CSV table of C-alpha atoms in Angstrom, one decimal:
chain,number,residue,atom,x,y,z
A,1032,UNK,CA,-30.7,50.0,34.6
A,1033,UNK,CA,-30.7,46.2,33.8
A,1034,UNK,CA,-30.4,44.5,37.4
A,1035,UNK,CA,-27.8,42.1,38.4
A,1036,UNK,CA,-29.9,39.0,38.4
A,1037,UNK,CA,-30.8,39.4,34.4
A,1038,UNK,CA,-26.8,39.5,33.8
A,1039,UNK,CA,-26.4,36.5,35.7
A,1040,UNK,CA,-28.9,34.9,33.5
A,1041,UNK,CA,-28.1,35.9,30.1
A,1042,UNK,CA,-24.3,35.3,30.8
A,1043,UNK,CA,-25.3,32.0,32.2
A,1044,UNK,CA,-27.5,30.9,29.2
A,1045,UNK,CA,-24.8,32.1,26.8
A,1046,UNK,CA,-22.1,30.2,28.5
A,1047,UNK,CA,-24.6,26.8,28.7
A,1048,UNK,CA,-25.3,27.7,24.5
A,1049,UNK,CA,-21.1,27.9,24.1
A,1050,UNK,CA,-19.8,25.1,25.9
A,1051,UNK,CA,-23.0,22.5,24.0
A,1052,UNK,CA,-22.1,24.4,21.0
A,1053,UNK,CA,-18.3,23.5,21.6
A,1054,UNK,CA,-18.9,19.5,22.2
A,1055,UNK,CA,-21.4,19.2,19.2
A,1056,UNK,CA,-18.3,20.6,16.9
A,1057,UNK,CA,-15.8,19.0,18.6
A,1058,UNK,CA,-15.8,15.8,17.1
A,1059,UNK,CA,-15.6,17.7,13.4
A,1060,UNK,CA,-12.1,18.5,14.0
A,1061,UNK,CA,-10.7,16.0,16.2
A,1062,UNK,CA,-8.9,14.6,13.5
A,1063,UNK,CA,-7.3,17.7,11.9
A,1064,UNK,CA,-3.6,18.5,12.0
A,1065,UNK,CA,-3.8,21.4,14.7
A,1066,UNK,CA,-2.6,22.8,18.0
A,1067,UNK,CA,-5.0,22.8,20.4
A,1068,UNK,CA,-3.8,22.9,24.1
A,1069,UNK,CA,-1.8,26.2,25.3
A,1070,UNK,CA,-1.0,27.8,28.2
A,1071,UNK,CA,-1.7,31.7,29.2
A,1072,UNK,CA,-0.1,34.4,31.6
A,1073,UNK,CA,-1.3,37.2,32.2
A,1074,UNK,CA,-0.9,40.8,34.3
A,1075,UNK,CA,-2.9,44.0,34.5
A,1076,UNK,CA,-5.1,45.7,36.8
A,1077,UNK,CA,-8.2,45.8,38.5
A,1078,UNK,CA,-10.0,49.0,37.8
A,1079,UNK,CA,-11.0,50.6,40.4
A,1080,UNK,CA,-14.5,52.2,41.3
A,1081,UNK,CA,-13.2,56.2,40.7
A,1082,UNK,CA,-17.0,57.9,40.2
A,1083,UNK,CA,-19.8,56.2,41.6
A,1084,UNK,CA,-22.7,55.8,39.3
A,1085,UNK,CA,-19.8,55.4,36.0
A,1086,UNK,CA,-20.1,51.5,35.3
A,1087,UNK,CA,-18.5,51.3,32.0
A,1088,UNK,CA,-14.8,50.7,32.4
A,1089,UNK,CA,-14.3,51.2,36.5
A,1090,UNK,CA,-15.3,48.5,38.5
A,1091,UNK,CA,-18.7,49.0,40.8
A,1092,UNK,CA,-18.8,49.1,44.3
A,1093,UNK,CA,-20.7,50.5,47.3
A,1094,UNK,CA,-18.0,52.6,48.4
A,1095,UNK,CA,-15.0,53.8,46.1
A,1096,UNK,CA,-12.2,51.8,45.2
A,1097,UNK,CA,-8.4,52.1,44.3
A,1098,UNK,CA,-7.0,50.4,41.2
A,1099,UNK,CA,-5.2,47.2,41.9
A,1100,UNK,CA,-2.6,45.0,39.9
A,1101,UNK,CA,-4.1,41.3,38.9
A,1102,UNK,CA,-2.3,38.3,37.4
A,1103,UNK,CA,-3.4,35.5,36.5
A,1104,UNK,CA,-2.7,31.7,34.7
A,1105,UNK,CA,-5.3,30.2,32.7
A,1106,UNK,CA,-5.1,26.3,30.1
A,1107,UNK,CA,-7.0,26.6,27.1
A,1108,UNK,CA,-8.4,23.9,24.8
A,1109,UNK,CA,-9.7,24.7,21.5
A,1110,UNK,CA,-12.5,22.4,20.4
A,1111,UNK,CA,-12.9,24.3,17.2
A,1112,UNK,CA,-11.5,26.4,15.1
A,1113,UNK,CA,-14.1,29.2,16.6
A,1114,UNK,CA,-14.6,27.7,20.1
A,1115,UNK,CA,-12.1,27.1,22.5
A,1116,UNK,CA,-12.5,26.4,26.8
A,1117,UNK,CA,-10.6,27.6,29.3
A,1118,UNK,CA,-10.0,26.6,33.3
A,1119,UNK,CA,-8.1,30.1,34.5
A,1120,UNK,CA,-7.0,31.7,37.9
A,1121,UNK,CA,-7.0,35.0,38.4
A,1122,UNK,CA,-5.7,37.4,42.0
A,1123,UNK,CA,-6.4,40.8,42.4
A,1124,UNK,CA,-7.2,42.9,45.1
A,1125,UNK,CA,-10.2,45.5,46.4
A,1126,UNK,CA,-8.9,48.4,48.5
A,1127,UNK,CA,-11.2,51.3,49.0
A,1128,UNK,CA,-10.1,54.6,48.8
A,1129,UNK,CA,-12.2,56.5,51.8
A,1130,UNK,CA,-12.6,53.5,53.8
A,1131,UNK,CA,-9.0,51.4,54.6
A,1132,UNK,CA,-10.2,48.2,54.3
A,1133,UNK,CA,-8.7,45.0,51.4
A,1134,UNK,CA,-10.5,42.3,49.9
A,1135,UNK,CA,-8.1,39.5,48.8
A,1136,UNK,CA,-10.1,37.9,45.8
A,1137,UNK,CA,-9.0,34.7,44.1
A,1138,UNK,CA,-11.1,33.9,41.2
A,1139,UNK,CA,-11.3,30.0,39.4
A,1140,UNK,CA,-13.3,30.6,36.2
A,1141,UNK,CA,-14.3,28.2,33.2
A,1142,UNK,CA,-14.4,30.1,30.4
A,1143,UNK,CA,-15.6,30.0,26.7
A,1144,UNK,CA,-13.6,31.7,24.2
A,1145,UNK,CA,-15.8,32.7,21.0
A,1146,UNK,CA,-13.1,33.2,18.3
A,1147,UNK,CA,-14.3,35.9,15.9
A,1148,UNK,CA,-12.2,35.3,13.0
A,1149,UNK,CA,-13.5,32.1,12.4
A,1150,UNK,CA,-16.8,33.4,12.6
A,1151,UNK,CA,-16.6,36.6,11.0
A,1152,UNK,CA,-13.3,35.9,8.7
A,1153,UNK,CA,-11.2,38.4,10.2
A,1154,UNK,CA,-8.6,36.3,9.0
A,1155,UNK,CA,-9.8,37.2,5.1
A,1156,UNK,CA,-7.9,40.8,6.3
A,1157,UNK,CA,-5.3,39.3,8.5
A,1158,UNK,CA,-3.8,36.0,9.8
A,1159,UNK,CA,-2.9,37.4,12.9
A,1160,UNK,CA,-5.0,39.0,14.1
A,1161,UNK,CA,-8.2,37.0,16.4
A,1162,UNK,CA,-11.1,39.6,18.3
A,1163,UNK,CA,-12.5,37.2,20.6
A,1164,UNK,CA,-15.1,37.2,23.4
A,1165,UNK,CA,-15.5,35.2,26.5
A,1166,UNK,CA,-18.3,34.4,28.5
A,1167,UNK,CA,-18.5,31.6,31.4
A,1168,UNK,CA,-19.0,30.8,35.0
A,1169,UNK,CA,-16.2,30.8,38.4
A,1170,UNK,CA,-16.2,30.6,41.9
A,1171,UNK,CA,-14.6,33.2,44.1
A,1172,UNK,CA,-12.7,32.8,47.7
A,1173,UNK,CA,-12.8,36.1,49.1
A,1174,UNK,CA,-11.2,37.5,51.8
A,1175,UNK,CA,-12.1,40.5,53.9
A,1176,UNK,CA,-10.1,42.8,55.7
A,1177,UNK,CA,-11.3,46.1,57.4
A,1178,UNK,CA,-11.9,48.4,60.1
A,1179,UNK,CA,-15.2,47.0,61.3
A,1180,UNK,CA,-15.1,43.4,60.0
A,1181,UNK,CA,-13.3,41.0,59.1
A,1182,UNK,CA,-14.5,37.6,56.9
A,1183,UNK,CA,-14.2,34.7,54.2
A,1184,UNK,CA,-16.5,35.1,51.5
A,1185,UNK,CA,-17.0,32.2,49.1
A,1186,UNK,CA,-19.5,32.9,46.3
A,1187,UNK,CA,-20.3,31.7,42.5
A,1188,UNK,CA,-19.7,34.1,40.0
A,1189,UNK,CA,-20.1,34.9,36.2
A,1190,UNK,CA,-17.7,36.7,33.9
A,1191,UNK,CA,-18.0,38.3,30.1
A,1192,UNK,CA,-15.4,40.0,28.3
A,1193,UNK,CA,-13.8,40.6,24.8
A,1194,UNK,CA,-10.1,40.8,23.5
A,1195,UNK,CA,-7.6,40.5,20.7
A,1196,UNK,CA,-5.2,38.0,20.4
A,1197,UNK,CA,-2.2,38.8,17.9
A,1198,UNK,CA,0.0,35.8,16.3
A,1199,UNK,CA,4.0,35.8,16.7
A,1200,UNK,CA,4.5,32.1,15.7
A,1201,UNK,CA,3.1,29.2,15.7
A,1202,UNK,CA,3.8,28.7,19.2
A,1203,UNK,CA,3.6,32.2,20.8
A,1204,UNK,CA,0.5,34.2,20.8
A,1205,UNK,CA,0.5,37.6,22.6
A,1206,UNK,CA,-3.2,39.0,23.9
A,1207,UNK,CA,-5.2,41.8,26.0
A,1208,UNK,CA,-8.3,41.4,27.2
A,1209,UNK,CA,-11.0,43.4,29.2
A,1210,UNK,CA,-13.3,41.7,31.2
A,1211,UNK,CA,-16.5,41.8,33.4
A,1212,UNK,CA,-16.5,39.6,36.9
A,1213,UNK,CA,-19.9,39.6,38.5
A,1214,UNK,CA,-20.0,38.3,42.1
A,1215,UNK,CA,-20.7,38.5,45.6
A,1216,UNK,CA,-22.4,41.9,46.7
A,1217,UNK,CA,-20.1,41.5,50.0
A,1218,UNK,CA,-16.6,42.0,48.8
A,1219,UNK,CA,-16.4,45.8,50.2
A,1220,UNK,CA,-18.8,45.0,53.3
A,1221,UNK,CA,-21.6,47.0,51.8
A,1222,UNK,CA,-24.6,45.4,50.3
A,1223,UNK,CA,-26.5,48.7,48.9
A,1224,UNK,CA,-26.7,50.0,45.4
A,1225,UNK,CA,-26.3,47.5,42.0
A,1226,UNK,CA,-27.1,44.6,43.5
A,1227,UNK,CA,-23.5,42.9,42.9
A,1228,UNK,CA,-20.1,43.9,43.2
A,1229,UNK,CA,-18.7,44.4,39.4
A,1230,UNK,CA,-14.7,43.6,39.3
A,1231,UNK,CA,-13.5,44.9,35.6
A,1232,UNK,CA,-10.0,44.4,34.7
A,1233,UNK,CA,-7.9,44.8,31.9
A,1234,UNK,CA,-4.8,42.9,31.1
A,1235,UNK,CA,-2.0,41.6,28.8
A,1236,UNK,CA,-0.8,38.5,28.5
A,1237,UNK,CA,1.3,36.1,26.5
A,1238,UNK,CA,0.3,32.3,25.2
A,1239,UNK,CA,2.7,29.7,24.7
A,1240,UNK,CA,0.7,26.7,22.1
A,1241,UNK,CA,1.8,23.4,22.2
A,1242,UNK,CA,1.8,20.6,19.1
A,1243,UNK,CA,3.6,19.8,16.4
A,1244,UNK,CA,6.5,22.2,15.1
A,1245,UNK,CA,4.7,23.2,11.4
A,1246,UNK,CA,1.1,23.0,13.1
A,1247,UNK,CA,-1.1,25.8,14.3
A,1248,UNK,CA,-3.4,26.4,17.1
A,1249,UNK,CA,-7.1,25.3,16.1
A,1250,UNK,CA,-7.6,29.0,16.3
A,1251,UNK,CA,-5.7,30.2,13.7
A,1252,UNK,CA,-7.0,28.0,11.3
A,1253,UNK,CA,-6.2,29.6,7.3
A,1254,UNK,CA,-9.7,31.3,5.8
A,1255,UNK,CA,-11.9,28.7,3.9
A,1256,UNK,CA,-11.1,29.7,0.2
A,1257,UNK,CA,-14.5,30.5,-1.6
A,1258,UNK,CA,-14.7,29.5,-5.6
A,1259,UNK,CA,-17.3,30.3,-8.2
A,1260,UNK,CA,-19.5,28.0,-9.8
A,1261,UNK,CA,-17.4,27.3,-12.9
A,1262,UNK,CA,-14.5,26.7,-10.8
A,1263,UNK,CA,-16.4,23.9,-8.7
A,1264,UNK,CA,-17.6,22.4,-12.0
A,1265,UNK,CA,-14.2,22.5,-12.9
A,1266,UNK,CA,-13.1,21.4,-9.8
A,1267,UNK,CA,-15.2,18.6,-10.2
A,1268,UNK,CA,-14.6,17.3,-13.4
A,1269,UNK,CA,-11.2,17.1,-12.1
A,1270,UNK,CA,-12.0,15.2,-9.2
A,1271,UNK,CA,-13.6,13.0,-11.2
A,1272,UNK,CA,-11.1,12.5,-13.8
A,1273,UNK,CA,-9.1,11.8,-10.5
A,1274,UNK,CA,-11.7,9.5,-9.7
A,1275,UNK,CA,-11.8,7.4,-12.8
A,1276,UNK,CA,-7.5,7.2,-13.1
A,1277,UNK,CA,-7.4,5.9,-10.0
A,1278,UNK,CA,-10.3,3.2,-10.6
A,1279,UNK,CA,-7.6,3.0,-13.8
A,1280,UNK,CA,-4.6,2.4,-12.0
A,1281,UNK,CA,-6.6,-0.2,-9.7
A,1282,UNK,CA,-7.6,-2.2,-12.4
A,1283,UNK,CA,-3.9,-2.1,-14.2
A,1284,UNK,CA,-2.4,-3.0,-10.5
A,1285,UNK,CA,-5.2,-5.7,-10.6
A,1286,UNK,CA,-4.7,-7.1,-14.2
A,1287,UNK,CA,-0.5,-6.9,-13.2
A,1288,UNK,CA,-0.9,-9.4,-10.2
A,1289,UNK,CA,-3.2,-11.3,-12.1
A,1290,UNK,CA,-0.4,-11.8,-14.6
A,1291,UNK,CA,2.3,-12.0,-12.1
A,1292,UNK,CA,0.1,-14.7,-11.0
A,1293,UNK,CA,-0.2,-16.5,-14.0
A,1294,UNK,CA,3.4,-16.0,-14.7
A,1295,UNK,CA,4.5,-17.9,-11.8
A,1296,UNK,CA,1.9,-20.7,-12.5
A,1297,UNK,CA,3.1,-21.1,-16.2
A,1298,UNK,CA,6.9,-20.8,-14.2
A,1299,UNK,CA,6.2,-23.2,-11.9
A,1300,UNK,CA,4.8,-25.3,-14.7
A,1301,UNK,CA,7.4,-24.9,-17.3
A,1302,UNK,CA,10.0,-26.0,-14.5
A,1303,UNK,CA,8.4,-28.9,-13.7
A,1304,UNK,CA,8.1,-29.6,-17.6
A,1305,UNK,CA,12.0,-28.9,-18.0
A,1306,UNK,CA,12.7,-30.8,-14.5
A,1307,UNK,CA,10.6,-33.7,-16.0
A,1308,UNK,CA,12.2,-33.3,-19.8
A,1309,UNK,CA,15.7,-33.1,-18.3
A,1310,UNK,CA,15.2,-36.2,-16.4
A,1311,UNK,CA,13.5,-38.1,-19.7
A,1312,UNK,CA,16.9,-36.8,-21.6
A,1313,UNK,CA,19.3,-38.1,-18.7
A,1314,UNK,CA,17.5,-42.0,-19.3
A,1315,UNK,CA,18.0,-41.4,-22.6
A,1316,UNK,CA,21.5,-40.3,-22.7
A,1317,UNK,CA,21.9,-43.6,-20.3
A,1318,UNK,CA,19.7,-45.4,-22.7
A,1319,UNK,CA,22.2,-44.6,-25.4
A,1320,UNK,CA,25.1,-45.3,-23.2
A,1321,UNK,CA,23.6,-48.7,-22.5
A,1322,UNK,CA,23.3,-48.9,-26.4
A,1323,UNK,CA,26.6,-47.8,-27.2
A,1324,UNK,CA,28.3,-50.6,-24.6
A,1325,UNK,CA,26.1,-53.2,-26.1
A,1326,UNK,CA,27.2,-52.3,-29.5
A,1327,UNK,CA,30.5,-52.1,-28.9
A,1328,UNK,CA,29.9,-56.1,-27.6
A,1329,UNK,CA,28.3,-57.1,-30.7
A,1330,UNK,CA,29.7,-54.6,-33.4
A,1331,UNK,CA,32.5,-57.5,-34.9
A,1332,UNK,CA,28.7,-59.2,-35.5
A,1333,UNK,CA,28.4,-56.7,-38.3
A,1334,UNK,CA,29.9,-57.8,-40.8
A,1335,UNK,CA,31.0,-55.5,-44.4
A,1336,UNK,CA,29.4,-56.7,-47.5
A,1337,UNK,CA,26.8,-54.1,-48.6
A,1338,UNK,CA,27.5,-51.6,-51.0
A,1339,UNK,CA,26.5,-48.2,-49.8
A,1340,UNK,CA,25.9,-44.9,-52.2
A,1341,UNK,CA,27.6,-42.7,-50.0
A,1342,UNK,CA,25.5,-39.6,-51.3
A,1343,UNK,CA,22.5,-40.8,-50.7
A,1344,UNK,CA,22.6,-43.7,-48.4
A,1345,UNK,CA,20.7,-46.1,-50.8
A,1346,UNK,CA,22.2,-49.8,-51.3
A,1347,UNK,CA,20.8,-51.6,-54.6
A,1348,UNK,CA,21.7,-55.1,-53.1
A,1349,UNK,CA,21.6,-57.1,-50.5
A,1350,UNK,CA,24.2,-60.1,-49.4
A,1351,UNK,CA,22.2,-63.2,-48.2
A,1352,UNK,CA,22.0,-62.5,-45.0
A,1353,UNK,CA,20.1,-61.0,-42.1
A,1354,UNK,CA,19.5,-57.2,-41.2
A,1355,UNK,CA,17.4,-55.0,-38.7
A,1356,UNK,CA,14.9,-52.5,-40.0
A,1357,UNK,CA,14.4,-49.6,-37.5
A,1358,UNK,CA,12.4,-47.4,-39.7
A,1359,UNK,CA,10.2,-47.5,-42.5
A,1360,UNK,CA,9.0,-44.3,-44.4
A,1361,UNK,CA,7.4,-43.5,-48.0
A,1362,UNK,CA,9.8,-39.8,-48.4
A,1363,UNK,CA,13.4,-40.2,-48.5
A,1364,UNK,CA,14.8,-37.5,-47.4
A,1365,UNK,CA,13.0,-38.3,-43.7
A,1366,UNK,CA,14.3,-41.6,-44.1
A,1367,UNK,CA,17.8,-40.0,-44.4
A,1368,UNK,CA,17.1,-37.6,-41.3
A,1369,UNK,CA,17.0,-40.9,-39.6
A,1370,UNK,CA,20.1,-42.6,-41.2
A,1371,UNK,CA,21.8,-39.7,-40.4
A,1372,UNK,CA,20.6,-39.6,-36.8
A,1373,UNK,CA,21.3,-43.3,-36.4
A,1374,UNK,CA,25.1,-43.0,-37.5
A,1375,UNK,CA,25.4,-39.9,-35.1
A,1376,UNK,CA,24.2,-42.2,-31.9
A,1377,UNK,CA,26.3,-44.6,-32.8
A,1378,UNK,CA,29.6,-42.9,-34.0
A,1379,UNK,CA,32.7,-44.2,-32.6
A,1380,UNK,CA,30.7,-47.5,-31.7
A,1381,UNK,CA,30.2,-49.4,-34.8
A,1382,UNK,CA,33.1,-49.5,-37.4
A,1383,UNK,CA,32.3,-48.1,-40.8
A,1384,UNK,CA,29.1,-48.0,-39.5
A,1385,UNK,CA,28.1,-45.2,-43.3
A,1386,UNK,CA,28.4,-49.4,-44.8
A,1387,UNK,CA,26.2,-50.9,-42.2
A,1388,UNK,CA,23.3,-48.6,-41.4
A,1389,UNK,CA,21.7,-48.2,-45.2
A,1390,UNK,CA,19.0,-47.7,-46.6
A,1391,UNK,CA,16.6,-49.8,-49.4
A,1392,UNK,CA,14.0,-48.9,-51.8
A,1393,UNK,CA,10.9,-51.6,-52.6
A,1394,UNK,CA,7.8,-50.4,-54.0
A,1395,UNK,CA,6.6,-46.7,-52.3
A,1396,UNK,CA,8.6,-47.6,-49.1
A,1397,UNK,CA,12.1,-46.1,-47.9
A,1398,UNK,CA,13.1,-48.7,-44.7
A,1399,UNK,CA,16.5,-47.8,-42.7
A,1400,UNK,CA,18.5,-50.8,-41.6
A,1401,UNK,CA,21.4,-52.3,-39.9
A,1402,UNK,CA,23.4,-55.4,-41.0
A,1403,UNK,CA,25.2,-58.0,-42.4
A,1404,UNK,CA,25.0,-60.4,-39.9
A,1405,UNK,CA,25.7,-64.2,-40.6
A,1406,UNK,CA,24.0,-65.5,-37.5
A,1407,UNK,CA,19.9,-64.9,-37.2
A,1408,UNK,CA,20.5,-65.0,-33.4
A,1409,UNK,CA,23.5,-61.9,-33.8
A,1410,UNK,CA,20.7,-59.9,-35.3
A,1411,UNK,CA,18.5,-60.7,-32.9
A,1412,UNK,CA,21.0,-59.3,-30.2
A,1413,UNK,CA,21.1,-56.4,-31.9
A,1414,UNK,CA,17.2,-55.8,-32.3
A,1415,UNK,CA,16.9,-56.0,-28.5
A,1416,UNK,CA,19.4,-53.4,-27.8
A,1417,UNK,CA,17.9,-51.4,-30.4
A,1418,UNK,CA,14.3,-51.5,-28.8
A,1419,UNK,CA,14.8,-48.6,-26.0
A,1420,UNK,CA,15.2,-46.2,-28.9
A,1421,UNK,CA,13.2,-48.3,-31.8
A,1422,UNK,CA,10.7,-50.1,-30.5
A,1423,UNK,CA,9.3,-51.0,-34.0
A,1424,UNK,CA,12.7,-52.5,-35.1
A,1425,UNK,CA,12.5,-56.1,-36.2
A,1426,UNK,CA,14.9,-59.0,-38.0
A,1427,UNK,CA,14.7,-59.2,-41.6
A,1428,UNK,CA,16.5,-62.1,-43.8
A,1429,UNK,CA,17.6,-62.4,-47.2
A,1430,UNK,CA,16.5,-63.8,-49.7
A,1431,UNK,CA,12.7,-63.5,-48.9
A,1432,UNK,CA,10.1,-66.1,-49.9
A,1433,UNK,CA,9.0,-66.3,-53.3
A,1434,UNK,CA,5.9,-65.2,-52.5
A,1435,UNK,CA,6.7,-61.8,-51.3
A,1436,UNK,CA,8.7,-61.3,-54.7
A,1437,UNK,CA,6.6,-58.7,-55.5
A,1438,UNK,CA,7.3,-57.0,-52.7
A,1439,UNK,CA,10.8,-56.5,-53.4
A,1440,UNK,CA,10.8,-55.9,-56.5
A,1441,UNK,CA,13.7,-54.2,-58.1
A,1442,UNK,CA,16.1,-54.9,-55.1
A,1443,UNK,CA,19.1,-57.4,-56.1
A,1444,UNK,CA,20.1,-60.0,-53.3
A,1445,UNK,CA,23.0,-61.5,-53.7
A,1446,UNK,CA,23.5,-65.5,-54.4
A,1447,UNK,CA,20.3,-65.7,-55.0
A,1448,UNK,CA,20.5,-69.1,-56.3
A,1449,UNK,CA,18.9,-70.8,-53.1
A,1450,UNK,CA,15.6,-70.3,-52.3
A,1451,UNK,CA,15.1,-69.6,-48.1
A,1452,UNK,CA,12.1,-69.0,-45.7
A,1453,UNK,CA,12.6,-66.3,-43.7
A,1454,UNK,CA,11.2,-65.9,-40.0
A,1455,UNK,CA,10.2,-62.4,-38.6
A,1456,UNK,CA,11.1,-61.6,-35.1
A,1457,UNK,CA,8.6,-58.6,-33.9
């Protein structure tokens, strides 16, 4: 017969391997989406010692025993999926059958529970279904009550045992269990035979899991799903096709805020262009508003007397007179674009303005102009209004000097009978 004191042992150095076994795992699944605190009841009874000698279900004793009911409370916290620790409290009594005495026994255990379908993958055949075994360590407060004696007994104790656990829900679990207490060889006042006292009880018992509503207890964690080698290739190459979209998608959600970037820069800078063009249009616009008052001031200045193809602008002679050229270009039709342009800024300021702005012809040279005016100083007037928008414009007289005859050749000026020196005002 194996003595007391190995039992103590082995259960002791199983219950040291469980609970270092238990903290190394821990920190693997603390961040999983589980239930892992519960709380137990339980009731049964405390088999009693029927047939002295007969250790395997009945309780042992020194003298025979009755069986006796046992409850018990217990708050479990699984660590793992496969290990979980319990702090229970279990009462039961020890009355002997030939010998009236009772033993109130209150047991406070730590416990380990070793949850076989994790380890085995009882859960490949079932999800609820969990064999388990425990094995851990207690203290007992005893108390004696007989014929002869009478005492408090308070020892350390070990316990063993093995169970089933079945699944309702997520949050109720129902259970029985059978287990081995090994204590104090005083609880029926005799200290002969075995070596310890052996308190065996069976019981049923219901757990109630707390945690989130769609979450299970650590315990009844789904089977791990085993795949062949072509399917972990395969699952592989997915991954990594996962792998590269993403790295994809970054650089897309990269290049996009890079543009969004430059899109708000180029923004920013085309407002401040259109800011900055919108305020160079309004000093224009007063420019021209400016121009317009001081035409309307010197437009009886401009006197009629040039004849003016009306098709194309061109004027073959010139009164003796003066004139401003604003422009000077060697292809007509530009110099027309500008004719054009000039009668538009100054409709409605200068009276039959289509005979006053004209334009002549000498040598490769198309030059726009503005006049008859009498008076060198009227022209002059006019030129500095005219410099905001035509900064080149300058005062022009006819007849020009003999010497520049060449210069004008082909245009006709009018009473040309008098020869005159003409000054140029830049």
């Amino acid at each position: 017969m194996i003595s007391s004191s190995i039992i103590k042992k082995s259960i002791l150095s199983i219950s040291i391997l469980l609970i270092a076994s238990t903290v190394a795992f821990s920190q693997h699944y603390s961040n999983n989406e589980y239930r892992r605190l519960s709380l137990s009841v339980s009731g049964g009874a405390s088999l009693g010692d029927m047939n002295q000698g007969n250790y395997f279900m009945s309780s042992n004793f020194s003298v025979n025993t009755k069986d006796t009911p046992a409850f018990g409370l217990g708050v479990q916290y699984a660590l793992t999926p496969a290990w979980s620790l319990e702090l229970g409290y279990r009462h039961t009594q020890v009355k002997g059958r030939a010998i009236p005495f009772t033993s109130s026994v209150n047991l406070f255990t730590l416990k380990n529970f070793v949850n076989l379908n994790q380890l085995l993958f009882v859960n490949r055949i079932s999800n609820r279904v969990n064999p388990f075994l425990t094995a851990g360590i207690g203290y007992d407060v005893v108390n004696y009550d007989g014929p002869d004696a009478a005492y408090d007994l308070h020892n350390a104790s070990y316990n063993a045992g093995a169970g089933v656990a079945y699944r309702l829900t997520n949050t109720v679990d129902l259970f029985s269990q059978y287990e081995y207490h090994i204590g104090s060889n005083s609880i029926d006042n005799d200290d002969e035979g075995f070596g310890t006292d052996l308190i065996n009880t069976l019981t049923f018992g219901v757990r109630i899991n707390f945690g989130k509503k769609d979450a299970k207890l650590a315990s009844w964690r789904d089977v791990p799903v085993d795949i062949s080698p072509s399917e972990y290739d395969r699952f592989m190459t997915q991954s990594n096709l996962i792998s590269n979209l993403e790295q994809r998608v970054e650089q897309v959600e990269k290049r996009d805020t890079d543009n969004e970037k430059l899109l708000t820069e180029l923004k920013n800078e085309k407002e401040a262009e259109i800011d900055s063009l919108k305020n160079h249009i309004s000093r224009l616009n007063e420019r021209l508003s400016n121009l317009k008052m001081a035409f309307s001031e010197l437009q009886d200045k401009i006197i009629n007397g040039v004849e003016v193809d009306t098709a194309t602008g061109l004027t073959e002679s010139l009164p003796r007179g003066h004139y401003v050229q604003i422009f000077a270009t060697q292809n007509l039709d530009i110099a027309r674009d500008m004719r054009e342009h000039t009668l538009q800024q100054l409709n409605g300021v200068i009276e039959q303005a289509e005979e006053k702005i004209f334009i002549i012809h000498r040598k490769e040279f198309y030059e726009v102009m503005i006049g008859l005016f009498k008076e060198f100083s009227h022209a002059s007037d006019v030129q500095e209004v005219l410099k905001p928008i035509h900064e080149d414009a300058y005062v022009i007289s006819f007849p020009r000097p003999l010497s520049l005859k060449a210069d004008f050749e082909g245009l006709e000026v009018i009473n040309t009978n008098k020869a005159e020196i003409t000054v140029f005002n830049n």
